C-alpha atoms as a PDB file:
ATOM      1  CA  MET A   1      -1.355  83.319 146.392  1.00  0.00           C
ATOM      2  CA  VAL A   2       1.417  81.665 144.346  1.00  0.00           C
ATOM      3  CA  ASP A   3       2.770  85.020 143.163  1.00  0.00           C
ATOM      4  CA  ASN A   4       2.762  86.315 146.729  1.00  0.00           C
ATOM      5  CA  LEU A   5       4.628  83.215 147.918  1.00  0.00           C
ATOM      6  CA  ASN A   6       7.241  83.469 145.168  1.00  0.00           C
ATOM      7  CA  SER A   7       7.745  87.166 145.887  1.00  0.00           C
ATOM      8  CA  HIS A   8       8.215  86.408 149.573  1.00  0.00           C
ATOM      9  CA  LEU A   9      10.692  83.608 148.882  1.00  0.00           C
ATOM     10  CA  ASN A  10      12.642  85.720 146.383  1.00  0.00           C
ATOM     11  CA  LYS A  11      12.876  88.450 148.991  1.00  0.00           C
ATOM     12  CA  LEU A  12      14.329  85.952 151.470  1.00  0.00           C
ATOM     13  CA  VAL A  13      16.801  84.786 148.815  1.00  0.00           C
ATOM     14  CA  SER A  14      17.926  88.358 148.136  1.00  0.00           C
ATOM     15  CA  GLU A  15      18.290  89.105 151.836  1.00  0.00           C
ATOM     16  CA  ALA A  16      20.358  85.971 152.448  1.00  0.00           C
ATOM     17  CA  CYS A  17      22.649  86.641 149.484  1.00  0.00           C
ATOM     18  CA  LEU A  18      23.403  90.175 150.647  1.00  0.00           C
ATOM     19  CA  HIS A  19      25.665  88.702 153.316  1.00  0.00           C
ATOM     20  CA  PRO A  20      29.099  87.120 152.757  1.00  0.00           C
ATOM     21  CA  PRO A  21      29.434  83.336 152.426  1.00  0.00           C
ATOM     22  CA  GLN A  22      30.006  81.504 155.734  1.00  0.00           C
ATOM     23  CA  SER A  23      28.791  84.512 157.728  1.00  0.00           C
ATOM     24  CA  ILE A  24      26.287  84.037 160.532  1.00  0.00           C
ATOM     25  CA  GLU A  25      23.921  86.429 158.762  1.00  0.00           C
ATOM     26  CA  ARG A  26      24.044  84.283 155.591  1.00  0.00           C
ATOM     27  CA  GLN A  27      23.339  81.136 157.609  1.00  0.00           C
ATOM     28  CA  LYS A  28      20.381  82.747 159.352  1.00  0.00           C
ATOM     29  CA  GLY A  29      19.028  83.987 156.032  1.00  0.00           C
ATOM     30  CA  VAL A  30      19.232  80.534 154.461  1.00  0.00           C
ATOM     31  CA  ASP A  31      17.563  79.006 157.517  1.00  0.00           C
ATOM     32  CA  ARG A  32      14.690  81.487 157.198  1.00  0.00           C
ATOM     33  CA  LEU A  33      14.306  80.572 153.536  1.00  0.00           C
ATOM     34  CA  ILE A  34      14.242  76.841 154.284  1.00  0.00           C
ATOM     35  CA  ARG A  35      11.632  77.290 157.005  1.00  0.00           C
ATOM     36  CA  ALA A  36       9.466  79.355 154.647  1.00  0.00           C
ATOM     37  CA  ILE A  37       9.687  76.699 151.930  1.00  0.00           C
ATOM     38  CA  GLN A  38       8.777  73.989 154.420  1.00  0.00           C
ATOM     39  CA  ALA A  39       5.831  76.020 155.708  1.00  0.00           C
ATOM     40  CA  SER A  40       4.515  76.571 152.172  1.00  0.00           C
ATOM     41  CA  LYS A  41       4.181  72.798 151.610  1.00  0.00           C
ATOM     42  CA  LYS A  42       4.713  73.434 147.893  1.00  0.00           C
ATOM     43  CA  LEU A  43       7.898  71.418 147.502  1.00  0.00           C
ATOM     44  CA  TRP A  44       7.475  68.066 145.758  1.00  0.00           C
ATOM     45  CA  ARG A  45       6.444  65.239 148.075  1.00  0.00           C
ATOM     46  CA  GLU A  46       5.966  61.522 147.616  1.00  0.00           C
ATOM     47  CA  THR A  47       5.571  58.503 149.867  1.00  0.00           C
ATOM     48  CA  THR A  48       8.800  56.649 149.187  1.00  0.00           C
ATOM     49  CA  PRO A  49      11.087  55.271 151.912  1.00  0.00           C
ATOM     50  CA  TYR A  50      14.025  57.312 150.629  1.00  0.00           C
ATOM     51  CA  TYR A  51      12.230  60.655 150.307  1.00  0.00           C
ATOM     52  CA  GLU A  52      13.711  62.147 153.487  1.00  0.00           C
ATOM     53  CA  ASP A  53      17.228  61.279 152.362  1.00  0.00           C
ATOM     54  CA  ALA A  54      16.672  62.863 148.959  1.00  0.00           C
ATOM     55  CA  LEU A  55      15.200  65.918 150.669  1.00  0.00           C
ATOM     56  CA  GLN A  56      18.247  66.238 152.912  1.00  0.00           C
ATOM     57  CA  LYS A  57      20.491  66.234 149.834  1.00  0.00           C
ATOM     58  CA  THR A  58      18.246  68.925 148.350  1.00  0.00           C
ATOM     59  CA  TRP A  59      18.626  71.239 151.351  1.00  0.00           C
ATOM     60  CA  PHE A  60      22.361  70.663 151.179  1.00  0.00           C
ATOM     61  CA  TYR A  61      22.307  71.589 147.487  1.00  0.00           C
ATOM     62  CA  LEU A  62      20.407  74.790 148.287  1.00  0.00           C
ATOM     63  CA  CYS A  63      22.959  75.789 150.914  1.00  0.00           C
ATOM     64  CA  ARG A  64      25.821  75.291 148.466  1.00  0.00           C
ATOM     65  CA  ASN A  65      24.344  76.868 145.347  1.00  0.00           C
ATOM     66  CA  LEU A  66      21.788  79.482 146.332  1.00  0.00           C
ATOM     67  CA  CYS A  67      23.975  82.572 146.005  1.00  0.00           C
ATOM     68  CA  GLU A  68      27.185  81.172 144.516  1.00  0.00           C
ATOM     69  CA  ALA A  69      27.661  77.997 142.474  1.00  0.00           C
ATOM     70  CA  VAL A  70      29.768  75.593 144.528  1.00  0.00           C
ATOM     71  CA  THR A  71      28.660  72.172 143.289  1.00  0.00           C
ATOM     72  CA  ALA A  72      26.387  73.287 140.421  1.00  0.00           C
ATOM     73  CA  LYS A  73      27.254  74.981 137.128  1.00  0.00           C
ATOM     74  CA  ASN A  74      25.276  78.076 138.082  1.00  0.00           C
ATOM     75  CA  PRO A  75      23.683  79.464 141.247  1.00  0.00           C
ATOM     76  CA  TYR A  76      19.939  79.860 141.603  1.00  0.00           C
ATOM     77  CA  ASP A  77      18.547  82.337 139.071  1.00  0.00           C
ATOM     78  CA  PRO A  78      15.085  83.774 139.939  1.00  0.00           C
ATOM     79  CA  GLU A  79      14.677  84.844 136.303  1.00  0.00           C
ATOM     80  CA  LYS A  80      14.507  81.179 135.260  1.00  0.00           C
ATOM     81  CA  GLY A  81      11.871  80.094 137.777  1.00  0.00           C
ATOM     82  CA  SER A  82      10.854  80.051 141.412  1.00  0.00           C
ATOM     83  CA  VAL A  83      13.142  78.668 144.078  1.00  0.00           C
ATOM     84  CA  ILE A  84      10.593  75.910 144.716  1.00  0.00           C
ATOM     85  CA  THR A  85      10.711  74.840 141.061  1.00  0.00           C
ATOM     86  CA  TRP A  86      14.513  74.910 141.167  1.00  0.00           C
ATOM     87  CA  LEU A  87      14.594  72.680 144.244  1.00  0.00           C
ATOM     88  CA  THR A  88      11.834  70.375 143.013  1.00  0.00           C
ATOM     89  CA  ASN A  89      13.798  69.625 139.835  1.00  0.00           C
ATOM     90  CA  TYR A  90      16.875  68.741 141.863  1.00  0.00           C
ATOM     91  CA  LEU A  91      14.831  66.706 144.355  1.00  0.00           C
ATOM     92  CA  LYS A  92      13.238  64.634 141.589  1.00  0.00           C
ATOM     93  CA  HIS A  93      16.664  63.793 140.175  1.00  0.00           C
ATOM     94  CA  ARG A  94      17.856  62.631 143.579  1.00  0.00           C
ATOM     95  CA  LEU A  95      14.714  60.526 143.987  1.00  0.00           C
ATOM     96  CA  LYS A  96      15.486  58.916 140.639  1.00  0.00           C
ATOM     97  CA  ASP A  97      18.999  58.128 141.889  1.00  0.00           C
ATOM     98  CA  PHE A  98      17.585  56.410 144.969  1.00  0.00           C
ATOM     99  CA  LYS A  99      15.087  54.496 142.829  1.00  0.00           C
ATOM    100  CA  LEU A 100      17.939  53.255 140.673  1.00  0.00           C
ATOM    101  CA  GLN A 101      19.812  52.054 143.742  1.00  0.00           C
ATOM    102  CA  GLU A 102      16.706  50.255 144.991  1.00  0.00           C
ATOM    103  CA  ILE A 103      16.253  48.471 141.665  1.00  0.00           C
ATOM    104  CA  GLU A 104      19.902  47.415 141.642  1.00  0.00           C
ATOM    105  CA  LYS A 105      19.521  45.951 145.135  1.00  0.00           C
ATOM    106  CA  ARG A 106      16.475  43.947 144.054  1.00  0.00           C
ATOM    107  CA  LYS A 107      18.263  42.575 140.994  1.00  0.00           C
ATOM    108  CA  ASN A 108      20.233  40.125 143.117  1.00  0.00           C
ATOM    109  CA  THR A 109      17.180  38.773 144.918  1.00  0.00           C
ATOM    110  CA  GLU A 110      14.496  38.640 142.204  1.00  0.00           C
ATOM    111  CA  PRO A 111      14.348  36.044 139.393  1.00  0.00           C
ATOM    112  CA  LYS A 112      15.612  37.440 136.101  1.00  0.00           C
ATOM    113  CA  ARG A 113      12.979  38.188 133.466  1.00  0.00           C
ATOM    114  CA  ILE A 114      13.595  37.319 129.823  1.00  0.00           C
ATOM    115  CA  ASP A 115      12.163  38.640 126.565  1.00  0.00           C
ATOM    116  CA  ASN A 116      10.606  36.622 123.736  1.00  0.00           C
ATOM    117  CA  GLU A 117      14.037  35.759 122.376  1.00  0.00           C
ATOM    118  CA  GLY A 118      15.309  34.466 125.695  1.00  0.00           C
ATOM    119  CA  ASN A 119      17.455  37.493 126.502  1.00  0.00           C
ATOM    120  CA  PRO A 120      17.451  38.780 130.094  1.00  0.00           C
ATOM    121  CA  ILE A 121      15.566  42.027 130.693  1.00  0.00           C
ATOM    122  CA  ASP A 122      17.405  44.505 132.883  1.00  0.00           C
ATOM    123  CA  PRO A 123      15.028  47.094 134.468  1.00  0.00           C
ATOM    124  CA  VAL A 124      17.988  49.384 135.041  1.00  0.00           C
ATOM    125  CA  ASP A 125      18.644  49.808 131.319  1.00  0.00           C
ATOM    126  CA  ASN A 126      15.978  52.484 130.970  1.00  0.00           C
ATOM    127  CA  ILE A 127      17.227  54.574 133.877  1.00  0.00           C
ATOM    128  CA  PRO A 128      20.276  56.832 133.386  1.00  0.00           C
ATOM    129  CA  ALA A 129      23.036  55.997 135.850  1.00  0.00           C
ATOM    130  CA  PRO A 130      24.138  58.787 138.209  1.00  0.00           C
ATOM    131  CA  PRO A 131      27.801  59.608 138.879  1.00  0.00           C
ATOM    132  CA  HIS A 132      29.429  57.080 141.209  1.00  0.00           C
ATOM    133  CA  VAL A 133      30.684  59.763 143.585  1.00  0.00           C
ATOM    134  CA  THR A 134      29.238  63.248 143.461  1.00  0.00           C
ATOM    135  CA  PRO A 135      31.288  66.310 144.453  1.00  0.00           C
ATOM    136  CA  ILE A 136      29.017  66.789 147.469  1.00  0.00           C
ATOM    137  CA  GLU A 137      29.596  63.223 148.664  1.00  0.00           C
ATOM    138  CA  GLU A 138      33.366  63.617 148.323  1.00  0.00           C
ATOM    139  CA  GLU A 139      33.312  66.836 150.353  1.00  0.00           C
ATOM    140  CA  ILE A 140      31.197  65.172 153.040  1.00  0.00           C
ATOM    141  CA  ARG A 141      33.681  62.307 153.172  1.00  0.00           C
ATOM    142  CA  GLN A 142      36.617  64.693 153.614  1.00  0.00           C
ATOM    143  CA  TRP A 143      34.722  66.640 156.276  1.00  0.00           C
ATOM    144  CA  LEU A 144      34.007  63.472 158.275  1.00  0.00           C
ATOM    145  CA  GLU A 145      37.582  62.233 158.005  1.00  0.00           C
ATOM    146  CA  ALA A 146      38.960  65.596 159.164  1.00  0.00           C
ATOM    147  CA  ASP A 147      37.005  65.525 162.431  1.00  0.00           C
ATOM    148  CA  PRO A 148      39.352  64.593 165.319  1.00  0.00           C
ATOM    149  CA  PRO A 149      38.516  61.656 167.631  1.00  0.00           C
ATOM    150  CA  THR A 150      37.421  64.138 170.290  1.00  0.00           C
ATOM    151  CA  GLY A 151      35.380  66.231 167.852  1.00  0.00           C
ATOM    152  CA  LYS A 152      31.596  66.450 167.956  1.00  0.00           C
ATOM    153  CA  LEU A 153      31.098  64.150 164.989  1.00  0.00           C
ATOM    154  CA  ASN A 154      32.953  61.370 166.806  1.00  0.00           C
ATOM    155  CA  SER A 155      31.993  62.089 170.407  1.00  0.00           C
ATOM    156  CA  ILE A 156      28.221  62.668 170.218  1.00  0.00           C
ATOM    157  CA  ARG A 157      26.587  59.231 170.313  1.00  0.00           C
ATOM    158  CA  VAL A 158      23.254  57.479 170.602  1.00  0.00           C
ATOM    159  CA  LYS A 159      22.641  56.846 174.294  1.00  0.00           C
ATOM    160  CA  GLY A 160      23.574  53.285 175.164  1.00  0.00           C
ATOM    161  CA  TYR A 161      25.276  52.674 171.812  1.00  0.00           C
ATOM    162  CA  PRO A 162      28.796  54.187 171.918  1.00  0.00           C
ATOM    163  CA  GLU A 163      29.634  53.083 168.368  1.00  0.00           C
ATOM    164  CA  VAL A 164      26.713  54.984 166.850  1.00  0.00           C
ATOM    165  CA  THR A 165      28.159  58.470 166.425  1.00  0.00           C
ATOM    166  CA  ILE A 166      27.136  61.366 164.214  1.00  0.00           C
ATOM    167  CA  LYS A 167      29.975  60.423 161.879  1.00  0.00           C
ATOM    168  CA  ALA A 168      28.930  56.766 161.731  1.00  0.00           C
ATOM    169  CA  LEU A 169      25.347  57.604 160.811  1.00  0.00           C
ATOM    170  CA  ILE A 170      26.187  60.245 158.204  1.00  0.00           C
ATOM    171  CA  GLU A 171      28.649  57.840 156.568  1.00  0.00           C
ATOM    172  CA  ARG A 172      26.054  55.109 156.327  1.00  0.00           C
ATOM    173  CA  ARG A 173      23.162  57.295 155.197  1.00  0.00           C
ATOM    174  CA  CYS A 174      24.845  59.878 152.934  1.00  0.00           C
ATOM    175  CA  LEU A 175      27.822  57.966 151.557  1.00  0.00           C
ATOM    176  CA  LEU A 176      26.868  54.286 151.679  1.00  0.00           C
ATOM    177  CA  ASP A 177      23.094  54.797 151.221  1.00  0.00           C
ATOM    178  CA  LEU A 178      22.306  52.059 153.723  1.00  0.00           C
ATOM    179  CA  GLU A 179      18.712  51.541 154.812  1.00  0.00           C
ATOM    180  CA  TRP A 180      17.709  52.267 158.402  1.00  0.00           C
ATOM    181  CA  LYS A 181      16.943  48.605 159.017  1.00  0.00           C
ATOM    182  CA  ALA A 182      20.415  47.548 157.892  1.00  0.00           C
ATOM    183  CA  ILE A 183      22.075  50.128 160.146  1.00  0.00           C
ATOM    184  CA  ALA A 184      19.941  49.095 163.117  1.00  0.00           C
ATOM    185  CA  GLU A 185      20.886  45.451 162.606  1.00  0.00           C
ATOM    186  CA  GLU A 186      24.578  46.334 162.285  1.00  0.00           C
ATOM    187  CA  PHE A 187      24.623  48.025 165.686  1.00  0.00           C
ATOM    188  CA  GLY A 188      22.086  45.765 167.396  1.00  0.00           C
ATOM    189  CA  ILE A 189      19.447  48.458 167.820  1.00  0.00           C
ATOM    190  CA  GLU A 190      15.892  47.138 168.074  1.00  0.00           C
ATOM    191  CA  LYS A 191      13.996  50.282 167.087  1.00  0.00           C
ATOM    192  CA  VAL A 192      14.744  52.095 163.834  1.00  0.00           C
ATOM    193  CA  THR A 193      13.036  55.161 165.313  1.00  0.00           C
ATOM    194  CA  THR A 194      15.939  55.493 167.750  1.00  0.00           C
ATOM    195  CA  LEU A 195      18.308  56.049 164.823  1.00  0.00           C
ATOM    196  CA  ARG A 196      15.912  58.311 162.924  1.00  0.00           C
ATOM    197  CA  SER A 197      15.391  60.543 165.943  1.00  0.00           C
ATOM    198  CA  PHE A 198      19.134  60.883 166.573  1.00  0.00           C
ATOM    199  CA  TYR A 199      19.769  61.579 162.883  1.00  0.00           C
ATOM    200  CA  ASN A 200      17.125  64.311 162.752  1.00  0.00           C
ATOM    201  CA  ARG A 201      18.318  65.975 165.967  1.00  0.00           C
ATOM    202  CA  GLN A 202      22.079  65.667 165.631  1.00  0.00           C
ATOM    203  CA  CYS A 203      23.073  64.864 162.041  1.00  0.00           C
ATOM    204  CA  LYS A 204      20.788  66.963 159.854  1.00  0.00           C
ATOM    205  CA  PRO A 205      21.576  70.314 161.553  1.00  0.00           C
ATOM    206  CA  ARG A 206      25.320  69.673 161.222  1.00  0.00           C
ATOM    207  CA  LEU A 207      25.006  68.678 157.577  1.00  0.00           C
ATOM    208  CA  ARG A 208      23.129  71.885 156.884  1.00  0.00           C
ATOM    209  CA  GLU A 209      25.692  73.935 158.813  1.00  0.00           C
ATOM    210  CA  PHE A 210      28.531  72.267 156.917  1.00  0.00           C
ATOM    211  CA  GLY A 211      26.848  73.057 153.615  1.00  0.00           C
ATOM    212  CA  GLN A 212      26.492  76.719 154.507  1.00  0.00           C
ATOM    213  CA  GLN A 213      30.112  76.962 155.631  1.00  0.00           C
ATOM    214  CA  GLN A 214      31.329  75.642 152.277  1.00  0.00           C
ATOM    215  CA  GLU A 215      29.653  78.394 150.236  1.00  0.00           C
END
């Protein structure tokens, strides 16, 4: 079963990479690959509040580095492992980044622990720090800033909340790493599900499309 799945996924990879970057055919091929990976349910999963955000970064990484290396040193190489293994490794690193951020946030609210000699113990010391701004985040920032006031990123909004645009949500989730609760409080939205639904319907597809266009 696993060999059959890997063969099927590798076939989808080959078919997608036959087409030029930014072409509609390439985008459709990558979409087919993503749907097949999702359907397999073999990609790493865990019940953490930031899993979906890490997963979104992973799909973005796939779009940018599947056939050509845009933000990675090398593109995906089927000789080194399955595409699911490749993505799982990246996903786990992003989850570690989010965990680090969560620990740093708690540092300011929890009492400091000390060792036997009276020195403070920093839980972050054992976790390698990620780059402050990744190339992907910088490209997302430039993409958002380039959108005109009448563009889709600025004009498509949450119903009843004109300040909550696609751009505003992507900035807060992808660049500032704000939690849903914090964003909801900022804009006076009672239900976090309202933001999540809008993000899934309007933001995620455009992030994926942007990633494919940058290949």
